[in-house]
Coordinates of C-alpha atoms in Angstrom, one line a residue:
Chain A
X1 CA 13.4 -58.1 -53.4
X2 CA 9.8 -57.1 -53.8
X3 CA 8.9 -56.8 -50.0
X4 CA 12.2 -55.1 -49.3
X5 CA 11.7 -52.3 -51.8
X6 CA 9.8 -50.0 -49.5
X7 CA 12.4 -50.6 -46.8
X8 CA 15.3 -49.9 -49.1
X9 CA 13.5 -46.8 -50.4
X10 CA 13.9 -45.4 -46.9
X11 CA 17.6 -45.6 -47.0
X12 CA 18.0 -42.0 -48.2
X13 CA 17.9 -39.9 -45.1
X14 CA 17.1 -36.6 -47.0
X15 CA 14.3 -37.9 -49.1
X16 CA 11.5 -37.0 -46.7
X17 CA 12.2 -33.3 -46.4
X18 CA 13.8 -32.3 -49.8
X19 CA 11.9 -30.3 -52.4
X20 CA 9.9 -32.3 -55.0
X21 CA 8.0 -31.0 -58.0
X22 CA 4.2 -31.3 -57.6
X23 CA 2.8 -29.9 -60.8
X24 CA 3.7 -27.5 -63.6
X25 CA 2.5 -23.9 -63.6
X26 CA 1.7 -22.8 -67.2
X27 CA 4.8 -24.7 -68.2
X28 CA 6.9 -21.9 -66.7
X29 CA 8.0 -23.6 -63.6
X30 CA 7.2 -26.5 -61.3
X31 CA 5.2 -25.9 -58.1
X32 CA 7.3 -27.7 -55.6
X33 CA 6.5 -29.3 -52.2
X34 CA 8.5 -26.5 -50.5
X35 CA 6.5 -23.8 -52.3
X36 CA 3.4 -25.5 -51.0
X37 CA 4.7 -25.3 -47.4
X38 CA 5.8 -21.7 -47.8
X39 CA 2.3 -20.9 -49.1
X40 CA 0.7 -22.7 -46.3
X41 CA 2.9 -20.9 -43.7
X42 CA 2.0 -17.6 -45.4
X43 CA -1.7 -18.4 -45.3
X44 CA -1.6 -19.5 -41.7
X45 CA 0.1 -16.4 -40.7
X46 CA -2.1 -14.2 -42.8
X47 CA -5.1 -15.6 -41.0
X48 CA -3.9 -16.1 -37.5
X49 CA -1.9 -12.9 -36.8
X50 CA -4.4 -10.4 -38.0
X51 CA -7.2 -12.2 -36.2
X52 CA -5.1 -12.2 -33.0
X53 CA -3.8 -8.7 -33.1
X54 CA -6.6 -6.8 -34.8
X55 CA -8.5 -6.5 -31.5
X56 CA -7.0 -4.1 -29.0
X57 CA -7.8 -5.2 -25.5
X58 CA -5.7 -3.7 -22.7
X59 CA -4.7 -7.2 -21.6
X60 CA -4.8 -10.3 -23.9
X61 CA -5.3 -13.8 -22.8
X62 CA -4.7 -17.3 -24.0
X63 CA -3.0 -17.7 -27.4
X64 CA -3.1 -14.0 -28.1
X65 CA -1.2 -13.4 -24.9
X66 CA 1.4 -16.0 -25.8
X67 CA 2.0 -14.4 -29.2
X68 CA 2.1 -10.9 -27.7
X69 CA 4.6 -12.1 -25.1
X70 CA 6.9 -13.4 -28.0
X71 CA 6.4 -10.1 -29.9
X72 CA 7.1 -8.0 -26.7
X73 CA 10.2 -10.1 -26.0
X74 CA 11.5 -9.5 -29.5
X75 CA 10.8 -5.8 -29.3
X76 CA 12.2 -5.1 -25.9
X77 CA 14.9 -7.7 -25.4
X78 CA 16.1 -8.3 -29.0
X79 CA 15.4 -5.1 -31.0
X80 CA 15.6 -2.3 -28.5
X81 CA 19.1 -2.8 -27.2
X82 CA 20.4 -2.5 -30.8
X83 CA 17.9 -0.1 -32.5
X84 CA 17.0 2.1 -29.5
X85 CA 14.5 4.8 -30.6
X86 CA 14.3 3.3 -34.1
X87 CA 13.0 0.0 -32.8
X88 CA 9.4 0.5 -33.9
X89 CA 10.5 1.5 -37.4
X90 CA 11.9 -2.0 -38.0
X91 CA 10.1 -4.2 -35.5
X92 CA 7.4 -5.2 -38.1
X93 CA 10.1 -6.8 -40.3
X94 CA 11.7 -8.5 -37.3
X95 CA 8.4 -9.9 -36.1
X96 CA 7.5 -11.1 -39.6
X97 CA 10.8 -12.8 -40.2
X98 CA 10.6 -14.6 -36.9
X99 CA 7.1 -15.9 -37.3
X100 CA 7.6 -16.8 -40.9
X101 CA 10.7 -18.9 -40.2
X102 CA 9.2 -20.4 -37.0
X103 CA 6.0 -21.4 -38.9
X104 CA 8.0 -23.0 -41.7
X105 CA 10.2 -24.8 -39.2
X106 CA 7.2 -26.2 -37.3
X107 CA 5.4 -27.2 -40.5
X108 CA 8.6 -28.9 -41.6
X109 CA 8.6 -31.0 -38.5
X110 CA 4.9 -32.0 -39.0
X111 CA 4.6 -35.0 -41.4
X112 CA 2.4 -33.0 -43.7
X113 CA 3.2 -35.1 -46.8
X114 CA 2.0 -38.2 -44.9
X115 CA -1.1 -36.6 -43.7
X116 CA -2.0 -35.3 -47.1
X117 CA -1.2 -38.7 -48.6
X118 CA -3.5 -40.4 -46.1
X119 CA -6.3 -37.8 -46.5
X120 CA -6.2 -38.0 -50.3
X121 CA -6.5 -41.8 -50.4
X122 CA -2.8 -42.3 -51.4
X123 CA -3.1 -40.0 -54.4
X124 CA -1.3 -36.8 -53.4
X125 CA 2.3 -37.5 -52.7
X126 CA 5.1 -35.2 -51.3
X127 CA 2.7 -32.4 -50.2
X128 CA 5.0 -31.4 -47.4
X129 CA 8.6 -31.1 -46.4
X130 CA 10.9 -28.7 -44.6
X131 CA 11.3 -25.5 -46.6
X132 CA 13.9 -24.1 -44.2
X133 CA 16.1 -27.1 -45.1
X134 CA 16.2 -25.7 -48.6
X135 CA 19.2 -23.4 -49.2
X136 CA 17.3 -21.5 -51.9
X137 CA 14.6 -20.5 -49.4
X138 CA 16.9 -19.7 -46.5
X139 CA 19.1 -17.9 -49.0
X140 CA 16.1 -15.7 -50.1
X141 CA 15.3 -14.8 -46.5
X142 CA 19.0 -14.0 -45.8
X143 CA 19.0 -11.9 -49.0
X144 CA 16.0 -10.0 -47.7
X145 CA 17.9 -9.4 -44.5
X146 CA 20.9 -8.3 -46.4
X147 CA 18.9 -5.8 -48.4
X148 CA 17.1 -4.6 -45.3
X149 CA 20.2 -3.8 -43.3
X150 CA 21.9 -1.9 -46.1
X151 CA 18.7 0.0 -46.9
X152 CA 18.2 0.8 -43.2
X153 CA 21.8 2.0 -43.0
X154 CA 21.4 4.3 -46.1
X155 CA 18.0 5.5 -44.9
X156 CA 19.2 6.4 -41.4
X157 CA 22.6 7.9 -42.4
X158 CA 22.3 8.9 -46.0
X159 CA 24.1 7.2 -48.8
X160 CA 27.4 9.2 -48.6
X161 CA 27.8 8.9 -44.8
X162 CA 26.9 5.2 -44.9
X163 CA 29.5 4.5 -47.6
X164 CA 32.0 6.7 -45.8
X165 CA 31.4 4.9 -42.5
X166 CA 31.1 1.4 -44.1
X167 CA 34.7 0.5 -43.3
X168 CA 36.6 1.4 -40.1
X169 CA 39.0 4.4 -40.0
X170 CA 42.3 3.2 -41.4
X171 CA 45.2 5.0 -43.2
X172 CA 44.1 5.9 -46.7
X173 CA 46.3 3.4 -48.6
X174 CA 44.5 0.7 -46.8
X175 CA 41.0 2.1 -47.3
X176 CA 40.2 0.3 -50.6
X177 CA 41.3 -3.0 -49.1
X178 CA 39.3 -2.5 -45.9
X179 CA 36.3 -1.4 -47.9
X180 CA 36.5 -4.5 -50.0
X181 CA 36.9 -6.6 -46.8
X182 CA 33.8 -5.0 -45.3
X183 CA 31.9 -5.7 -48.5
X184 CA 32.9 -9.3 -48.3
X185 CA 32.1 -9.4 -44.6
X186 CA 28.6 -8.0 -45.4
X187 CA 28.0 -10.8 -47.9
X188 CA 29.4 -13.4 -45.6
X189 CA 26.8 -12.3 -43.0
X190 CA 24.1 -13.1 -45.5
X191 CA 25.6 -16.5 -46.4
X192 CA 26.1 -17.3 -42.7
X193 CA 22.4 -16.5 -42.1
X194 CA 21.3 -18.7 -44.9
X195 CA 23.6 -21.7 -44.2
X196 CA 23.1 -21.7 -40.4
X197 CA 19.3 -22.0 -40.7
X198 CA 19.5 -24.4 -43.6
X199 CA 22.2 -26.7 -42.0
X200 CA 20.5 -26.8 -38.6
X201 CA 17.1 -27.7 -39.9
X202 CA 18.5 -30.2 -42.4
X203 CA 20.7 -31.8 -39.8
X204 CA 17.7 -32.3 -37.5
X205 CA 15.7 -34.0 -40.2
X206 CA 18.6 -36.2 -41.3
X207 CA 19.0 -37.3 -37.6
X208 CA 15.4 -38.2 -37.4
X209 CA 15.6 -40.1 -40.7
X210 CA 18.8 -41.9 -39.5
X211 CA 17.0 -43.0 -36.3
X212 CA 14.0 -44.1 -38.3
X213 CA 16.3 -46.2 -40.5
X214 CA 17.5 -48.3 -37.6
X215 CA 14.1 -50.0 -37.7
X216 CA 14.6 -50.8 -41.3
X217 CA 18.1 -52.0 -40.9
X218 CA 17.8 -54.1 -37.8
X219 CA 14.1 -55.1 -38.2
X220 CA 14.1 -55.9 -34.5
X221 CA 11.4 -55.0 -31.9
X222 CA 14.0 -53.7 -29.5
X223 CA 15.7 -51.5 -32.1
X224 CA 12.2 -50.3 -33.2
X225 CA 11.2 -49.4 -29.7
X226 CA 14.5 -47.6 -29.0
X227 CA 14.4 -45.9 -32.3
X228 CA 10.8 -44.7 -31.8
X229 CA 11.6 -43.4 -28.3
X230 CA 14.7 -41.6 -29.6
X231 CA 12.7 -40.1 -32.4
X232 CA 10.1 -38.8 -30.0
X233 CA 12.9 -37.2 -27.9
X234 CA 14.6 -35.8 -30.9
X235 CA 11.3 -34.5 -32.3
X236 CA 10.8 -32.5 -29.1
X237 CA 14.3 -31.2 -29.5
X238 CA 13.5 -30.3 -33.1
X239 CA 10.6 -28.2 -31.9
X240 CA 13.0 -26.4 -29.6
X241 CA 15.5 -26.0 -32.5
X242 CA 12.6 -24.6 -34.6
X243 CA 12.1 -21.8 -32.1
X244 CA 15.9 -21.4 -31.5
X245 CA 16.8 -21.1 -35.1
X246 CA 14.0 -18.6 -35.8
X247 CA 15.3 -16.6 -32.9
X248 CA 18.9 -16.8 -34.0
X249 CA 18.1 -15.7 -37.5
X250 CA 16.0 -12.8 -36.1
X251 CA 18.6 -11.9 -33.5
X252 CA 21.4 -11.7 -36.0
X253 CA 19.3 -9.8 -38.5
X254 CA 18.6 -7.3 -35.8
X255 CA 22.3 -7.0 -34.9
X256 CA 23.1 -6.4 -38.6
X257 CA 20.4 -3.7 -38.9
X258 CA 21.7 -2.1 -35.7
X259 CA 25.3 -2.1 -37.0
X260 CA 24.1 -0.5 -40.2
X261 CA 21.9 2.1 -38.5
X262 CA 24.6 2.9 -35.9
X263 CA 27.9 2.7 -37.8
X264 CA 29.7 4.4 -35.0
X265 CA 29.1 1.4 -32.8
Chain B
X1 CA 1.6 -30.1 -22.3
X2 CA 4.9 -31.8 -22.9
X3 CA 3.3 -35.2 -22.2
X4 CA 0.5 -34.4 -24.7
X5 CA 3.2 -33.6 -27.3
X6 CA 5.1 -36.8 -26.5
X7 CA 1.9 -38.8 -26.8
X8 CA 0.9 -37.1 -30.1
X9 CA 4.4 -37.7 -31.5
X10 CA 4.3 -41.4 -30.6
X11 CA 0.9 -41.9 -32.1
X12 CA 1.9 -40.1 -35.3
X13 CA 5.1 -42.1 -35.5
X14 CA 3.2 -45.4 -35.1
X15 CA 0.5 -44.4 -37.7
X16 CA 2.8 -42.9 -40.2
X17 CA 5.5 -45.5 -40.3
X18 CA 3.7 -47.9 -42.7
X19 CA 2.4 -45.0 -44.7
X20 CA 5.8 -43.7 -45.1
X21 CA 7.1 -47.1 -46.3
X22 CA 4.4 -47.3 -49.0
X23 CA 4.9 -43.8 -50.1
X24 CA 8.6 -44.3 -50.3
X25 CA 8.1 -47.3 -52.6
X26 CA 6.3 -45.2 -55.1
X27 CA 8.7 -42.3 -55.0
X28 CA 11.7 -44.6 -55.4
X29 CA 13.1 -44.7 -58.9
X30 CA 12.9 -41.7 -61.2
X31 CA 13.8 -39.1 -58.6
X32 CA 16.5 -41.2 -57.0
X33 CA 19.3 -39.2 -58.6
X34 CA 18.0 -36.0 -57.1
X35 CA 17.2 -37.4 -53.7
X36 CA 20.8 -37.4 -52.6
X37 CA 21.4 -33.7 -53.4
X38 CA 21.0 -31.6 -50.2
X39 CA 21.0 -28.4 -52.2
X40 CA 18.1 -29.5 -54.3
X41 CA 15.8 -26.6 -55.3
X42 CA 15.6 -23.9 -57.9
X43 CA 15.4 -20.2 -58.5
X44 CA 11.6 -20.2 -58.7
X45 CA 11.4 -21.4 -55.1
X46 CA 13.5 -18.3 -54.2
X47 CA 11.2 -16.0 -56.2
X48 CA 8.1 -17.7 -54.6
X49 CA 9.5 -17.3 -51.2
X50 CA 10.4 -13.7 -51.8
X51 CA 6.9 -12.9 -53.1
X52 CA 5.3 -14.7 -50.2
X53 CA 7.5 -12.9 -47.7
X54 CA 6.9 -9.5 -49.2
X55 CA 3.2 -10.2 -49.3
X56 CA 3.3 -11.3 -45.7
X57 CA 5.3 -8.3 -44.6
X58 CA 2.9 -5.8 -46.3
X59 CA -0.3 -7.5 -45.1
X60 CA 0.9 -8.1 -41.6
X61 CA 2.3 -4.6 -41.2
X62 CA -1.1 -3.2 -42.1
X63 CA -3.4 -5.7 -40.3
X64 CA -1.3 -7.2 -37.4
X65 CA 1.7 -5.2 -36.5
X66 CA 0.2 -1.8 -36.7
X67 CA -2.7 -2.7 -34.3
X68 CA -0.3 -4.6 -32.1
X69 CA 2.1 -1.6 -31.9
X70 CA -0.8 0.7 -31.3
X71 CA -2.0 -1.5 -28.4
X72 CA 1.5 -1.8 -27.0
X73 CA 2.1 2.0 -27.2
X74 CA -1.3 2.7 -25.7
X75 CA -0.6 0.3 -22.9
X76 CA 2.9 1.9 -22.4
X77 CA 1.3 5.3 -22.3
X78 CA -1.4 4.1 -20.0
X79 CA 1.2 2.7 -17.6
X80 CA 3.4 5.8 -17.9
X81 CA 0.4 8.0 -17.2
X82 CA -0.5 5.9 -14.2
X83 CA 3.1 6.1 -13.0
X84 CA 3.1 9.9 -13.5
X85 CA -0.2 10.3 -11.7
X86 CA 1.1 8.1 -8.9
X87 CA 4.2 10.2 -8.7
X88 CA 2.2 13.4 -8.7
X89 CA -0.1 12.0 -6.0
X90 CA 3.0 11.0 -4.0
X91 CA 4.4 14.5 -4.3
X92 CA 1.0 16.1 -3.4
X93 CA 0.8 13.7 -0.4
X94 CA 4.3 14.7 0.7
X95 CA 3.3 18.4 0.4
X96 CA 0.2 17.9 2.4
X97 CA 2.1 15.8 5.0
X98 CA 4.7 18.6 5.2
X99 CA 2.0 21.2 5.6
X100 CA 0.2 19.2 8.3
X101 CA 3.5 18.6 10.1
X102 CA 4.1 22.3 10.0
X103 CA 0.6 23.0 11.2
X104 CA 0.9 20.4 13.9
X105 CA 4.1 21.9 15.1
X106 CA 2.6 25.4 15.0
X107 CA -0.5 24.1 16.9
X108 CA 1.7 22.5 19.5
X109 CA 3.6 25.8 20.0
X110 CA 0.3 27.7 20.2
X111 CA -1.0 25.2 22.7
X112 CA 2.1 25.5 24.7
X113 CA 1.8 29.3 24.7
X114 CA -1.8 29.1 25.6
X115 CA -1.1 26.8 28.5
X116 CA 1.8 29.0 29.7
X117 CA -0.4 32.0 29.5
X118 CA -3.2 30.4 31.4
X119 CA -0.9 29.1 34.0
X120 CA 0.5 32.6 34.5
X121 CA -3.0 34.0 34.6
X122 CA -4.1 31.4 37.1
X123 CA -1.0 32.1 39.2
X124 CA -1.6 35.8 39.1
X125 CA -5.3 35.3 40.0
X126 CA -4.4 33.0 42.8
X127 CA -2.0 35.5 44.1
X128 CA -4.6 38.2 43.9
X129 CA -7.1 36.1 45.6
X130 CA -4.6 35.3 48.4
X131 CA -3.7 39.0 48.8
X132 CA -7.4 39.9 48.9
X133 CA -8.1 37.2 51.4
X134 CA -5.3 38.3 53.6
X135 CA -6.5 41.9 53.3
X136 CA -10.0 40.9 54.2
X137 CA -8.8 38.8 57.1
X138 CA -6.7 41.7 58.3
X139 CA -9.7 44.1 58.0
X140 CA -12.0 41.6 59.7
X141 CA -9.5 41.1 62.5
X142 CA -9.1 44.9 63.0
X143 CA -12.9 45.3 63.0
X144 CA -13.4 42.5 65.4
X145 CA -10.7 43.8 67.7
X146 CA -12.2 47.2 67.6
X147 CA -15.7 45.8 68.4
X148 CA -14.2 43.6 71.1
X149 CA -12.5 46.6 72.6
X150 CA -15.7 48.6 72.5
X151 CA -17.6 45.8 74.0
X152 CA -15.0 45.3 76.7
X153 CA -15.1 49.0 77.6
X154 CA -18.8 49.1 77.5
X155 CA -18.9 46.1 79.8
X156 CA -16.4 47.7 82.1
X157 CA -18.4 50.9 82.2
X158 CA -21.5 49.0 83.0
X159 CA -19.7 47.0 85.6
X160 CA -18.4 50.1 87.3
X161 CA -21.8 51.7 87.2
X162 CA -23.3 48.7 88.7
X163 CA -20.5 48.4 91.2
X164 CA -21.0 52.1 92.2
X165 CA -24.7 51.5 92.5
X166 CA -24.1 48.5 94.7
X167 CA -21.7 50.4 96.8
X168 CA -24.1 53.3 97.0
X169 CA -26.9 51.1 98.1
X170 CA -24.7 49.3 100.6
X171 CA -23.4 52.6 102.0
X172 CA -26.9 54.0 102.4
X173 CA -28.0 50.9 104.2
X174 CA -25.0 50.7 106.4
X175 CA -24.5 54.3 107.1
X176 CA -28.2 55.0 107.2
X177 CA -28.0 58.1 105.3
X178 CA -27.8 58.7 101.7
X179 CA -25.3 60.3 99.7
X180 CA -26.5 62.9 97.5
X181 CA -27.2 61.7 94.0
X182 CA -24.9 64.2 92.5
X183 CA -22.1 63.1 94.9
X184 CA -22.8 59.6 94.1
X185 CA -22.6 60.3 90.4
X186 CA -19.4 62.2 90.8
X187 CA -17.8 59.4 92.7
X188 CA -18.8 56.9 90.1
X189 CA -17.5 59.1 87.3
X190 CA -14.2 59.6 89.1
X191 CA -13.9 56.0 89.7
X192 CA -14.5 55.3 86.0
X193 CA -12.1 57.9 84.9
X194 CA -9.5 56.6 87.3
X195 CA -10.1 53.1 86.0
X196 CA -9.8 54.3 82.4
X197 CA -6.7 56.2 83.1
X198 CA -5.1 53.1 84.7
X199 CA -6.1 51.0 81.8
X200 CA -4.8 53.5 79.3
X201 CA -1.6 53.6 81.3
X202 CA -1.4 49.8 81.2
X203 CA -1.9 49.8 77.4
X204 CA 0.7 52.4 77.0
X205 CA 3.2 50.4 79.0
X206 CA 2.4 47.3 77.0
X207 CA 2.9 49.0 73.7
X208 CA 6.1 50.8 74.5
X209 CA 8.4 47.7 74.5
X210 CA 7.0 46.7 71.1
X211 CA 7.6 50.2 69.6
X212 CA 11.2 50.3 71.0
X213 CA 11.8 46.9 69.4
X214 CA 10.5 48.1 66.1
X215 CA 12.6 51.3 66.3
X216 CA 15.6 49.3 67.2
X217 CA 15.1 47.3 64.0

């Protein structure tokens, strides 16, 4: 059984990306692997983006140009059709949420825990994972979006008008029901944002783990080769999914902000 | 780029496979119960994420998005200004073109007028030259005719005088006596007068049919 234990340990397809406690912080709470990746993503963005955008050349080149192209696309093609002249008021949030989710997705694909383990001489375990495969984290981001689009609606229309226009025009006996339904719909948007991101990222990681397990299960060179090739292909697809899910989250958030800001639409 | 990613992925997979197996051995056991829960996590992770996100939002807004928006807006203004300037230049050029077309048309008309004027002037001058030439020729013809007539009469007169003198000399030699000089002179003068009278009569006869024809017309 001894030699098989490492192999059997790998039979849990979610083990490699789920959150694990790393150490206790003043006995209040555990600092988890996902907190570490969230912090790492934050630090990366806090360094890279200001360094990239703090200079103001008329035309950027290289990496700065690539980041600016993404920002420009989000501003002109995603935000402006929904927010019109109010685009620049909310574009900072939209850019932040996109790059935050994208960075966490990409860090989730990277085998950070394995790299840290190797670099630390097998001492530091689980310093990595996929934070966007954590419903608490995606839920928090969705909650921020939920707060933002309601706050934007109140800010742009005033509290009374926003509440008045919150539900469509229906005969007054139906109004309380419709208002309640719209309230539920608003909360459903938040849950849909959270679950969509969480489920997509988690599914990708489970798929990669399942492909990896074929090596363990079959212990066959052909299966190992096929599994490895399939994992490479799926990892490339996961990189694409990382961008796609960040885009979808951002796009939907923008639509919800637009709906709140322009209730007549 | 894609091949580089594929190669990197392959290398990472090859390297990390045994590491993952060893790591999994150690993690297996105590946490096994939690490992199968896909909703694993806690409220503190949510708080941590919220704090990180808000921090990120505030810092990036100040140090990344504000400069980026400024650069984008500056570029948009620059492009808009250039478009406006180009539009203004185009309008100016259209105005200048229209002005030059108008001037060209005006110049063409003026040129045409000048050419017409000069042609008329030249025609007038040519006509005047022709008329003057005709007048000069007519005057010269009359003068020459007059001179010719005078020369002819003078020649006739000389001829008659010489003829008279010859006849006188011949008569004197033949008859042996001389006619008085006065008689001789009178005879010559009579002959000349008779000759002139005949000539005048001939001229009068020659002119009469022409005058009758002119009166008839």
